Short mmCIF file of C-alpha atoms and ligand atoms in Angstrom, two decimals:
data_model
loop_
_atom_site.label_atom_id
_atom_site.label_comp_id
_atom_site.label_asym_id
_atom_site.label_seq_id
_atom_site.Cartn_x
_atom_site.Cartn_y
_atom_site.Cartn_z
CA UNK A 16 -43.53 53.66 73.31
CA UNK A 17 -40.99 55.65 72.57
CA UNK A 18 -38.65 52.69 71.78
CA UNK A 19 -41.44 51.44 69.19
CA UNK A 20 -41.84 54.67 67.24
CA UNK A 21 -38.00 55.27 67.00
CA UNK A 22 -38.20 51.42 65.77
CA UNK A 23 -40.87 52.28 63.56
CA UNK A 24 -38.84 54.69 61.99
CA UNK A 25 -35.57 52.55 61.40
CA UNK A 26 -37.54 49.86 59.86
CA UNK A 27 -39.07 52.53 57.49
CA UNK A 28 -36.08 53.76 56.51
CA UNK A 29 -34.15 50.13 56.68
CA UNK A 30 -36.48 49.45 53.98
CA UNK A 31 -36.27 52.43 52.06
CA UNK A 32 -32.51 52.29 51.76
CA UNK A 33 -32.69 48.03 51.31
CA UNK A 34 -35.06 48.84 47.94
CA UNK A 35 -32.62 51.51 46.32
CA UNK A 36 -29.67 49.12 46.99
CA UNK A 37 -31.51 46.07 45.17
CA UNK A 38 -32.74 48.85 42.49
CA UNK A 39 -29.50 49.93 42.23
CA UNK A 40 -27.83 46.65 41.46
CA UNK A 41 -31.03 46.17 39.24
CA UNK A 42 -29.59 48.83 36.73
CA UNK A 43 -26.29 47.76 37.07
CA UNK A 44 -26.29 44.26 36.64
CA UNK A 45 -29.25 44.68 33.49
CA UNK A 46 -26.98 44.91 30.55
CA UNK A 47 -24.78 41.89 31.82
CA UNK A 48 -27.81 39.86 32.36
CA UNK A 49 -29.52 40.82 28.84
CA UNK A 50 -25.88 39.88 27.06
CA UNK A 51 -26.11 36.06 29.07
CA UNK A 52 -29.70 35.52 28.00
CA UNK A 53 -28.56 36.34 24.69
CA UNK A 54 -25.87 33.76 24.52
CA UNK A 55 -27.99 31.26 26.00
CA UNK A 56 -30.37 31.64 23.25
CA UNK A 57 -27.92 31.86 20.43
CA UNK A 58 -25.82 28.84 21.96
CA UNK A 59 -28.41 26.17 20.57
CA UNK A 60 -28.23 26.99 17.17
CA UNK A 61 -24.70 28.20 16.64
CA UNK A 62 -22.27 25.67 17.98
CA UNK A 63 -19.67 26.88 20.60
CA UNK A 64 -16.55 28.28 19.12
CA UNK A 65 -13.97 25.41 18.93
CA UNK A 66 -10.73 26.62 19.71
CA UNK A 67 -7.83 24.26 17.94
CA UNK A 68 -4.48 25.32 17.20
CA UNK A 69 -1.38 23.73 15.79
CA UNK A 70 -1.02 22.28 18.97
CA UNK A 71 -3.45 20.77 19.52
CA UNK A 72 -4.63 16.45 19.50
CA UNK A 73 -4.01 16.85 15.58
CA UNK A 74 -1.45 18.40 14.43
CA UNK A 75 -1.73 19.90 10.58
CA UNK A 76 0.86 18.08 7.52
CA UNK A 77 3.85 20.14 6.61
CA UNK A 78 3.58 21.85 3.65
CA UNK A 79 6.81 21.12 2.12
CA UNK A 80 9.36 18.31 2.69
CA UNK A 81 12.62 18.56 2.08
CA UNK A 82 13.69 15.41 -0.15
CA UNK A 83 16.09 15.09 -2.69
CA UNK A 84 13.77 15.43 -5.63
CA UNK A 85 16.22 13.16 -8.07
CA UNK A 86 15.33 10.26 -5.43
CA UNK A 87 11.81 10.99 -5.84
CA UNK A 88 12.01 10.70 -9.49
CA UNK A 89 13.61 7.43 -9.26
CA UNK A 90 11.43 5.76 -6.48
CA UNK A 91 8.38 6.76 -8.39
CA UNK A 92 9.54 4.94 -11.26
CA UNK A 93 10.17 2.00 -9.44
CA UNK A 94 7.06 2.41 -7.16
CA UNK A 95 5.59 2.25 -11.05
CA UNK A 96 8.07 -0.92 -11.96
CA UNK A 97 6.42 -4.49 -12.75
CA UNK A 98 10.09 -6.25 -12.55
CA UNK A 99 9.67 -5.87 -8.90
CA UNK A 100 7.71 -8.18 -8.72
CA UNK A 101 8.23 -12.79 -9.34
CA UNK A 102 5.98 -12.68 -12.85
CA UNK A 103 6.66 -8.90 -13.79
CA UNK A 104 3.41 -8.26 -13.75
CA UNK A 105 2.72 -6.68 -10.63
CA UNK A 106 4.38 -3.26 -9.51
CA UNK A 107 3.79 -1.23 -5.80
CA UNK A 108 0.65 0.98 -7.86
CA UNK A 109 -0.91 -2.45 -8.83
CA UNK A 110 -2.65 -2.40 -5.14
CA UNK A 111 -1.37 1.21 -4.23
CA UNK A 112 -3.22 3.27 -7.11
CA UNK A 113 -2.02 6.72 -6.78
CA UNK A 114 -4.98 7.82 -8.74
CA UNK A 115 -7.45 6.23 -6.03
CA UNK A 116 -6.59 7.74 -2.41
CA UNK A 117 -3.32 4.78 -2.72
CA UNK A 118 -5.14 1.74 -2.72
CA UNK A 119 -7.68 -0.32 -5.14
CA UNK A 120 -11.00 -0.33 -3.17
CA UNK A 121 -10.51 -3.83 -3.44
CA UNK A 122 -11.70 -5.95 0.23
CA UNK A 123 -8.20 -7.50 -0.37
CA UNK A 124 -5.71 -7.04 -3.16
CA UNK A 125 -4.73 -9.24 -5.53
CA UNK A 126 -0.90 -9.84 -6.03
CA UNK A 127 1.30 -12.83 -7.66
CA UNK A 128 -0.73 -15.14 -10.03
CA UNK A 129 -4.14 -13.97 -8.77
CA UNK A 130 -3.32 -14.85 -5.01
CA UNK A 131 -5.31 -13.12 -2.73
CA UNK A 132 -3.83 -10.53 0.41
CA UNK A 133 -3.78 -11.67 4.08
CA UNK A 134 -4.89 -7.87 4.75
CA UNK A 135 -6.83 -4.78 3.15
CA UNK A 136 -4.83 -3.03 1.59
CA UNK A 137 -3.97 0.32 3.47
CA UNK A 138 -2.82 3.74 1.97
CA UNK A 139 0.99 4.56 0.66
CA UNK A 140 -0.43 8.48 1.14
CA UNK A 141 1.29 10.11 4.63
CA UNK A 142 2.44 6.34 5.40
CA UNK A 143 5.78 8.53 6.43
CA UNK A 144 3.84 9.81 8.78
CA UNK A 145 3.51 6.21 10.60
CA UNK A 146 5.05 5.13 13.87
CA UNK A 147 5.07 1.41 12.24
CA UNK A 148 3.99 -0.08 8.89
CA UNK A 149 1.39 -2.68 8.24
CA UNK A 150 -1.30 -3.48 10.23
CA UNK A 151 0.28 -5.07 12.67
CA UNK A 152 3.17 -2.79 12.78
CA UNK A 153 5.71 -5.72 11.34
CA UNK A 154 7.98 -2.88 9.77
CA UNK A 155 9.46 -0.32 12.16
CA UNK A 156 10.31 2.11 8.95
CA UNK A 157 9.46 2.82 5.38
CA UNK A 158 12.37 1.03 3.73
CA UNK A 159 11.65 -2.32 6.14
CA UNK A 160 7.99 -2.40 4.62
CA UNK A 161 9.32 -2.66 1.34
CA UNK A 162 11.16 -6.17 1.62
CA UNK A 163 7.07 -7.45 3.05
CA UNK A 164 5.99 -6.50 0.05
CA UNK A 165 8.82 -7.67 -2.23
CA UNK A 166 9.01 -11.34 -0.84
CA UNK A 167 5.59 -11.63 -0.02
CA UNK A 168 4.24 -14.44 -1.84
CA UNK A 169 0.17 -13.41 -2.05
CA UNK A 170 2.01 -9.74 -2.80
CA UNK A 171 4.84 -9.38 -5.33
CA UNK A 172 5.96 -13.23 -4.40
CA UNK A 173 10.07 -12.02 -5.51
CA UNK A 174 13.29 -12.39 -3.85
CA UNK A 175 16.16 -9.12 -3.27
CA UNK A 176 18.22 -11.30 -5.60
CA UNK A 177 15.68 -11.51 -8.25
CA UNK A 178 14.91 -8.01 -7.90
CA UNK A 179 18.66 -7.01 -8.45
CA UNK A 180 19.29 -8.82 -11.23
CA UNK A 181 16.30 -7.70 -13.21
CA UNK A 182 17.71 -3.95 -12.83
CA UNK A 183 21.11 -4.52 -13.19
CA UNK A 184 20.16 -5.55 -16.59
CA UNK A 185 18.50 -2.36 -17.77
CA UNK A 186 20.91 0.24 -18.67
CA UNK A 187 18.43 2.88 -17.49
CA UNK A 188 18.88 1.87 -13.62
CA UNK A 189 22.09 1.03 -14.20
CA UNK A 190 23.04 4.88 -15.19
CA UNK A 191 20.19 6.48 -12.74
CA UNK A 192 21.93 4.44 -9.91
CA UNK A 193 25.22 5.77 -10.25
CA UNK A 194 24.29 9.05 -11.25
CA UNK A 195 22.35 9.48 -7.82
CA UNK A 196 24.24 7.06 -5.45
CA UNK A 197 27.40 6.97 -7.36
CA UNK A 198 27.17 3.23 -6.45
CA UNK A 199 26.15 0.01 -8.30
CA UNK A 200 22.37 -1.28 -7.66
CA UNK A 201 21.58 -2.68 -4.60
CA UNK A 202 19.04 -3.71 -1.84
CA UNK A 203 19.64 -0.34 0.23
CA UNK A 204 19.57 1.94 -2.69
CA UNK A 205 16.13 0.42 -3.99
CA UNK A 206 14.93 0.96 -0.46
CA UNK A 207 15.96 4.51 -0.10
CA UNK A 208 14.79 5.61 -3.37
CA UNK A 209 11.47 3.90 -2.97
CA UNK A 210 11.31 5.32 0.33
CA UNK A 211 12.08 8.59 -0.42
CA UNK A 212 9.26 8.03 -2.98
CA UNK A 213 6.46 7.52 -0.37
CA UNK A 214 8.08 10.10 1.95
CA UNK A 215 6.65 12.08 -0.86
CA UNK A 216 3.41 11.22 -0.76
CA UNK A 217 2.09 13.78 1.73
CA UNK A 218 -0.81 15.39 1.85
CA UNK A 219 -0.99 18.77 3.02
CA UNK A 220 -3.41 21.49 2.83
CA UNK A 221 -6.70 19.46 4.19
CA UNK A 222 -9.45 21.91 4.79
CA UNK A 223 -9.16 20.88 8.80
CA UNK A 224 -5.21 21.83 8.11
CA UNK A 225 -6.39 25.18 7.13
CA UNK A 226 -8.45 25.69 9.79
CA UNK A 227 -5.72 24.48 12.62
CA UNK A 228 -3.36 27.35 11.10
CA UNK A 229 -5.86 29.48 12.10
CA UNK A 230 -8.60 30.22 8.78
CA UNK A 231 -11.40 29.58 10.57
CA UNK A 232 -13.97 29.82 7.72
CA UNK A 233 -11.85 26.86 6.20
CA UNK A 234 -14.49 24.20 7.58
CA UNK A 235 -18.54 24.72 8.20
CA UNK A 236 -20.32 24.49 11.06
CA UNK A 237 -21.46 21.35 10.48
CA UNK A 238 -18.28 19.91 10.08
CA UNK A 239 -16.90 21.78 13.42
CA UNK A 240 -19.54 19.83 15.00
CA UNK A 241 -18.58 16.77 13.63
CA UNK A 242 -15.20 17.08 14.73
CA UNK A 243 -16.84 17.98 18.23
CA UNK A 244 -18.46 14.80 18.33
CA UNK A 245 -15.17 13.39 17.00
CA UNK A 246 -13.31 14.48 20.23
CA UNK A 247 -15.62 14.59 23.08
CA UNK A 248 -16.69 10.98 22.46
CA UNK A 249 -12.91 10.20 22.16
CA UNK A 250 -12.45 8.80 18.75
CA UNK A 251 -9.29 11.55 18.95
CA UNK A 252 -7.45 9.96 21.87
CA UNK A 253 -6.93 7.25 19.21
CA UNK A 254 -7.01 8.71 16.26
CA UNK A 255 -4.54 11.70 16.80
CA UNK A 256 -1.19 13.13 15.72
CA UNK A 257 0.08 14.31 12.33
CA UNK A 258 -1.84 11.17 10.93
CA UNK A 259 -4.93 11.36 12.76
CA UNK A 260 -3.88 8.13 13.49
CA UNK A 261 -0.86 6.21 12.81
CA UNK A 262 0.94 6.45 16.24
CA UNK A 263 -0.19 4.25 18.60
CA UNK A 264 -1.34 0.38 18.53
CA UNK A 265 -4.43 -0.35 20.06
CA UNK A 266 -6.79 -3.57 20.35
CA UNK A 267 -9.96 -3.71 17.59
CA UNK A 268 -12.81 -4.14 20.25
CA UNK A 269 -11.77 -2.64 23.50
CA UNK A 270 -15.80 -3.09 24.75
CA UNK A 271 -17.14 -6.37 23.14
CA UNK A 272 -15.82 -8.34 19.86
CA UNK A 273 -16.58 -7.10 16.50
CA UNK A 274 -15.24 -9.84 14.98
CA UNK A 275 -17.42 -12.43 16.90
CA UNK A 276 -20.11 -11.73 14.37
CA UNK A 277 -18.17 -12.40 11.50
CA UNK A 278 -19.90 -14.81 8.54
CA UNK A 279 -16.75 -16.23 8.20
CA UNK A 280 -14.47 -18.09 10.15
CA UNK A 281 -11.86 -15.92 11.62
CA UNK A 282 -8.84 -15.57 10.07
CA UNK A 283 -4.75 -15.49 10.77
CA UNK A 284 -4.97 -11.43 10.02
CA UNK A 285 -7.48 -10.92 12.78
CA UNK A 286 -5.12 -12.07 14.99
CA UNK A 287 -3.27 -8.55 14.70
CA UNK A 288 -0.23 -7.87 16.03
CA UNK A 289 -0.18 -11.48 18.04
CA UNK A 290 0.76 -12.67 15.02
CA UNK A 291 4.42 -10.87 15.50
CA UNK A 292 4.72 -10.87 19.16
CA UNK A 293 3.01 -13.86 20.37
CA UNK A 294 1.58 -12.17 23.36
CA UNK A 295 -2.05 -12.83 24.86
CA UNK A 296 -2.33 -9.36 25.12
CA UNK A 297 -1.22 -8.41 21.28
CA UNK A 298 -4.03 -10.59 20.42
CA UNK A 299 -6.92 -8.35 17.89
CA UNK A 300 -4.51 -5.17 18.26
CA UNK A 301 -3.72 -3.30 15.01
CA UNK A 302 -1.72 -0.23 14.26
CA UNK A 303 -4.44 2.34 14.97
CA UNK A 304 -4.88 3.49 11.03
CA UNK A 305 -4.40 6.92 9.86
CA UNK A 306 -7.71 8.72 8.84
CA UNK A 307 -6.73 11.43 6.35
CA UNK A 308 -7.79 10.85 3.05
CA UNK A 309 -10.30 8.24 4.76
CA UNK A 310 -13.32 9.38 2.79
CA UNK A 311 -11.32 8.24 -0.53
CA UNK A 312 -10.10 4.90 0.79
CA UNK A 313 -12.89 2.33 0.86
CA UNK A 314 -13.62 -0.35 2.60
CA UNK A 315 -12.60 -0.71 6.01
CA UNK A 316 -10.45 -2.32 8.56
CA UNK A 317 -7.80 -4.83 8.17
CA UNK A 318 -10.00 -7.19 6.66
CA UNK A 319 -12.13 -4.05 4.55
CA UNK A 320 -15.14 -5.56 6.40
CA UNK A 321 -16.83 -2.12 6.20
CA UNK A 322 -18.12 -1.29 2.60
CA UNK A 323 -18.71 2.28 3.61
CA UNK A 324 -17.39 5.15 6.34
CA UNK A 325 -20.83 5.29 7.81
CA UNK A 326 -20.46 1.59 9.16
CA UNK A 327 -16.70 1.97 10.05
CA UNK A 328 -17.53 5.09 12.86
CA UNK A 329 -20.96 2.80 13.90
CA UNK A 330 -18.44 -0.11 14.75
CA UNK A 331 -15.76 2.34 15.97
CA UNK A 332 -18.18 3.78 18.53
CA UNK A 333 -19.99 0.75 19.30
CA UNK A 334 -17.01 -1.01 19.76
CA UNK A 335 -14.36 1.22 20.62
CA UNK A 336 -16.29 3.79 23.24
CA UNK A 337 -19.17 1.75 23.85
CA UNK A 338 -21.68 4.24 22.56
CA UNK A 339 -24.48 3.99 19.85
CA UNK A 340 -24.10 6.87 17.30
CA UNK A 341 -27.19 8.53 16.09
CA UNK A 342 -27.54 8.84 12.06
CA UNK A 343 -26.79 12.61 12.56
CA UNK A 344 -23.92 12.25 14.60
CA UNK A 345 -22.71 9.68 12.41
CA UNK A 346 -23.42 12.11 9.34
CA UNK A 347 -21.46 14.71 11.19
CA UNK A 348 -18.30 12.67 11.73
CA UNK A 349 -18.43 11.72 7.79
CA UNK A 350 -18.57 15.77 7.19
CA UNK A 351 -15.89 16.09 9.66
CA UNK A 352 -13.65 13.36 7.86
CA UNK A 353 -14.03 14.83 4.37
CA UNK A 354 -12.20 18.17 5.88
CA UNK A 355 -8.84 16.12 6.11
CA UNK A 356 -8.63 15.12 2.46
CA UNK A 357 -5.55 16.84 1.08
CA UNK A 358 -3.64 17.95 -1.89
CA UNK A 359 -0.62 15.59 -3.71
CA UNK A 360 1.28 18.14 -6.00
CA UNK A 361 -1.08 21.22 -4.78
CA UNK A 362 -3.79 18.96 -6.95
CA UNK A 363 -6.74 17.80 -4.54
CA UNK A 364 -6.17 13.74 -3.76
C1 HEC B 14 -0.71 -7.22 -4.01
C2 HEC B 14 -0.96 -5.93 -3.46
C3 HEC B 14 0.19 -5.10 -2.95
C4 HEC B 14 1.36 -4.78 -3.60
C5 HEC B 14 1.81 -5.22 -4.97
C6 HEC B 14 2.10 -3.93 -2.70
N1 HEC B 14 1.40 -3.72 -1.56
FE1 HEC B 14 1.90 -2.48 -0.06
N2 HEC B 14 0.47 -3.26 1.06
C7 HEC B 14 -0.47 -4.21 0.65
C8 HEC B 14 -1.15 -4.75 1.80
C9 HEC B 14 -2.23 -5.80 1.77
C10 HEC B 14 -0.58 -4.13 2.93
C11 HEC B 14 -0.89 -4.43 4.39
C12 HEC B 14 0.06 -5.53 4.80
C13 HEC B 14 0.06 -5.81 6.27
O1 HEC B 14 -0.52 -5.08 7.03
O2 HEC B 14 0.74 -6.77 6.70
C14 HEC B 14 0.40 -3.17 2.42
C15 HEC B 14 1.11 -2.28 3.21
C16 HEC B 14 1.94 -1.32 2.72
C17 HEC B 14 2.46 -0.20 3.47
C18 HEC B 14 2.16 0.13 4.92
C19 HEC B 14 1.15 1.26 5.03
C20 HEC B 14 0.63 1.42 6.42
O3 HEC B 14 -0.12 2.37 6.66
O4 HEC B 14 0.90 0.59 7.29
C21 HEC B 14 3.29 0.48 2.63
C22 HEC B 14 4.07 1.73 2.95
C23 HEC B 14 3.29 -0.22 1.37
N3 HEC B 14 2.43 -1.29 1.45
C24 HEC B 14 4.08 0.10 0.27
C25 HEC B 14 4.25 -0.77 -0.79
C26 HEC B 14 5.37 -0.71 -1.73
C27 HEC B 14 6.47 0.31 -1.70
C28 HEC B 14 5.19 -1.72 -2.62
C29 HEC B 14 6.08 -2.12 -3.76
C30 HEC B 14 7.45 -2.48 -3.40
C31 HEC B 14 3.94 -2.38 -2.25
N4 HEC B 14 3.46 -1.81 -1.12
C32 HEC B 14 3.37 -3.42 -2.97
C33 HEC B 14 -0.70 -4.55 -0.67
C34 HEC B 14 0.25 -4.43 -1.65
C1 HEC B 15 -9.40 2.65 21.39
C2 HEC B 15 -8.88 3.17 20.16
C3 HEC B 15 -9.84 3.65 19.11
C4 HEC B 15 -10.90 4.51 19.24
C5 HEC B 15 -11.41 5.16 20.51
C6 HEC B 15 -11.45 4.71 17.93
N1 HEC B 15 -10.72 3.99 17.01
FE1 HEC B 15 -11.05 3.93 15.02
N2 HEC B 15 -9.69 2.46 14.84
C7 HEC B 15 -8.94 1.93 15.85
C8 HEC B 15 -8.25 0.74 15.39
C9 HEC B 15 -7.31 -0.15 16.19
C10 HEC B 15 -8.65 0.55 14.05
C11 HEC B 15 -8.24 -0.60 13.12
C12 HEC B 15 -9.26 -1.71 13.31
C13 HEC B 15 -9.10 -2.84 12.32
O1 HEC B 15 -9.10 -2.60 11.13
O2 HEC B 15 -8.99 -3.97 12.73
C14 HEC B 15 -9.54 1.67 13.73
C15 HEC B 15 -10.11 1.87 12.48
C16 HEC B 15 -10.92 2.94 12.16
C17 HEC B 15 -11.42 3.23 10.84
C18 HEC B 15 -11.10 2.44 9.57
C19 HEC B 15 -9.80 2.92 8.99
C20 HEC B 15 -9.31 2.17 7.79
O3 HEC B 15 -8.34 2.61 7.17
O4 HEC B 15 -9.86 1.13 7.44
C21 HEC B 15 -12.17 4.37 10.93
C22 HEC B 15 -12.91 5.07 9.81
C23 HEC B 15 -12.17 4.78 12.32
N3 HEC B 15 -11.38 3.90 13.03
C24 HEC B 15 -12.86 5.87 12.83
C25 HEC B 15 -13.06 6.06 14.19
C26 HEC B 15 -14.05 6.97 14.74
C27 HEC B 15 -14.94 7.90 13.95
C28 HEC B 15 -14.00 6.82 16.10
C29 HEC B 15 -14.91 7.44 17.13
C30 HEC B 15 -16.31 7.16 16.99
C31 HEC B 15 -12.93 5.86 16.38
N4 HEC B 15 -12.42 5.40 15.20
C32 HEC B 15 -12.53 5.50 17.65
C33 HEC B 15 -8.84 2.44 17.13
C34 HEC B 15 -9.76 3.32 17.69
#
């Protein structure tokens, strides 16, 4: 009996003592709770922060170069020079319009008496920035590229010899050659200056650029969450680097075969870089392109199959990742896209 009541009591007062503990925390834990409930419900209409820095998968353009500006001068005007080419009609801007993103918007280009390109014609802009050149990465560097072009029959259809004589006879060249080389005209000083040229061609300053060095009001919302979208699907892990692209070759249909459903027969070019190497497993795989500037640069792929951006990301996810875009997300990747378009000469591209 006795037992009980003293029982009695300590349950009394184990309760007592159990509700002011679980008040107490109550009180303490209120404010922390509130703040969570609060994030919770803000969460769904402002997009998580996105924390990117210079470091990070893309990596923003230098602003300035350091290039010997008399080089520049003289590869631009021979970037700009018909005589390059077998009739002298056809000059590096004839397909590589500076005043159109650096190419024509043309499916394929065409070069020497109306011939038509194996490829689609791909951007001179940041093409510095490139591991390779050409879609199949056929020239390691810059000055390489320029002899594919230059003896290229469907392109400029001319030989180095050609080429050399043509400036040797214009006083002009002859002077700016030894003023800046202090040598007589040849193959390796074309190719530097031209080179040099194109090295030029960055663009810096992209609104996404901004926003890696840290302006964070440099892109919307919207456009954060396209770049979201962007990188969790994993359109980043190939499209990365200073190019968004550019370093890396990878095959065009890692989950099915875009090109199956072609109308027309397939083609030498969709063979990729199996047309350099040989190898089964080169076979479809292209130089992963560089998507700055990609919003100014229609149409798409090595063939310029796509017409518009919308239907390049549908075939890139479809094909790429395996995933079926919805029109938002696909609208959202667009928005994201147009942040990376740049300045030439601190005047927008
Ligand atoms: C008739 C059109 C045409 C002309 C003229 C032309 N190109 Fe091209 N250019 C192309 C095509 C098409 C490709 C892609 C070729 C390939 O992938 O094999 C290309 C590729 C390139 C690339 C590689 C870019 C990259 O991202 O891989 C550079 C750089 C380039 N051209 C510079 C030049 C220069 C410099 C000249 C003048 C000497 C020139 N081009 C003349 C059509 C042209
Ligand atoms: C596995 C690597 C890989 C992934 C992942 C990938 N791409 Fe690509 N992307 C490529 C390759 C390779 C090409 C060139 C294909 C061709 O033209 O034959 C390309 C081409 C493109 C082009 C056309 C570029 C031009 O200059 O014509 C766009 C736009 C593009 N990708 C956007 C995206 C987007 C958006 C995603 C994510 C939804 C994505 N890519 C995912 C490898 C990839």
């Amino acid at each position: 009996m006795k037992y009980l009541a003293f029982g009695k009591r300590f349950s009394k007062t184990y309760f007592l003592l159990v509700t002011i503990v679980v008040a107490f925390l109550i009180v303490l834990s209120w404010p922390r709770f509130q703040k969570t409930t609060l994030n919770d419900s803000t969460e769904k209409e402002i997009p998580q922060e996105i924390v990117l820095t210079v470091n990070g998968p893309i990596q923003p353009i230098p602003e300035v170069m350091p290039l010997a500006s008399e080089k520049v001068a003289l590869g631009n005007k021979l970037f700009h020079e018909p005589k390059l080419s077998g009739n002298n009609q056809i000059s590096c801007a004839t397909c590589h319009n500076l005043s159109k993103g650096g190419v024509d918007w043309r499916k394929l280009s065409v070069g020497m008496n109306g011939t038509v390109t194996q490829f689609n014609t791909p951007t001179v802009f940041n093409s510095g920035f490139n591991f390779k050149q050409n879609w199949t990465g056929k020239a390691n560097t810059l000055e390489q590229q320029i002899e594919t072009s230059i003896s290229n029959p469907r392109s400029m259809g001319s030989s180095w010899k050609d080429v050399l004589q043509k400036l040797k006879n214009e006083p002009e060249y002859v002077n700016l050659f030894r003023q800046i080389y202090s040598q007589e005209i040849s193959k390796e000083n074309v190719e530097d200056a031209i080179a040099t040229f194109e090295r030029s061609l960055f663009t810096a300053n992209s609104r996404f650029d901004k926003f890696l060095k840290g302006d964070s009001a440099a892109i919307t919302e919207k456009e954060k969450e396209g770049y979201r979208i962007f990188n969790e699907y994993g359109c980043v892990s190939c499209h990365q680097g200073v190019n968004v692209g550019g370093n890396l070759f990878q095959k065009f249909g890692i989950i099915g075969d875009p090109l199956a459903n072609k109308p027309t027969p397939i083609t030498e070019a969709d063979l990729g870089r199996f047309i350099i190497t040989g190898k089964e497993e080169d076979r479809h795989v292209f130089k992963v392109p560089s998507l700055r500037n990609i919003t100014l640069t229609p149409p798409y792929f090595h063939d310029g199959s796509a017409k518009t951006l919308d239907k390049a990301i549908d075939i890139m996810a479809e094909y790429q990742l395996g995933r079926k875009l919805s029109k938002n997300e696909t609208e959202l990747i667009v928005k994201f896209l147009r942040t990376l378009e740049g300045e030439y000469q601190g005047n927008p591209l």
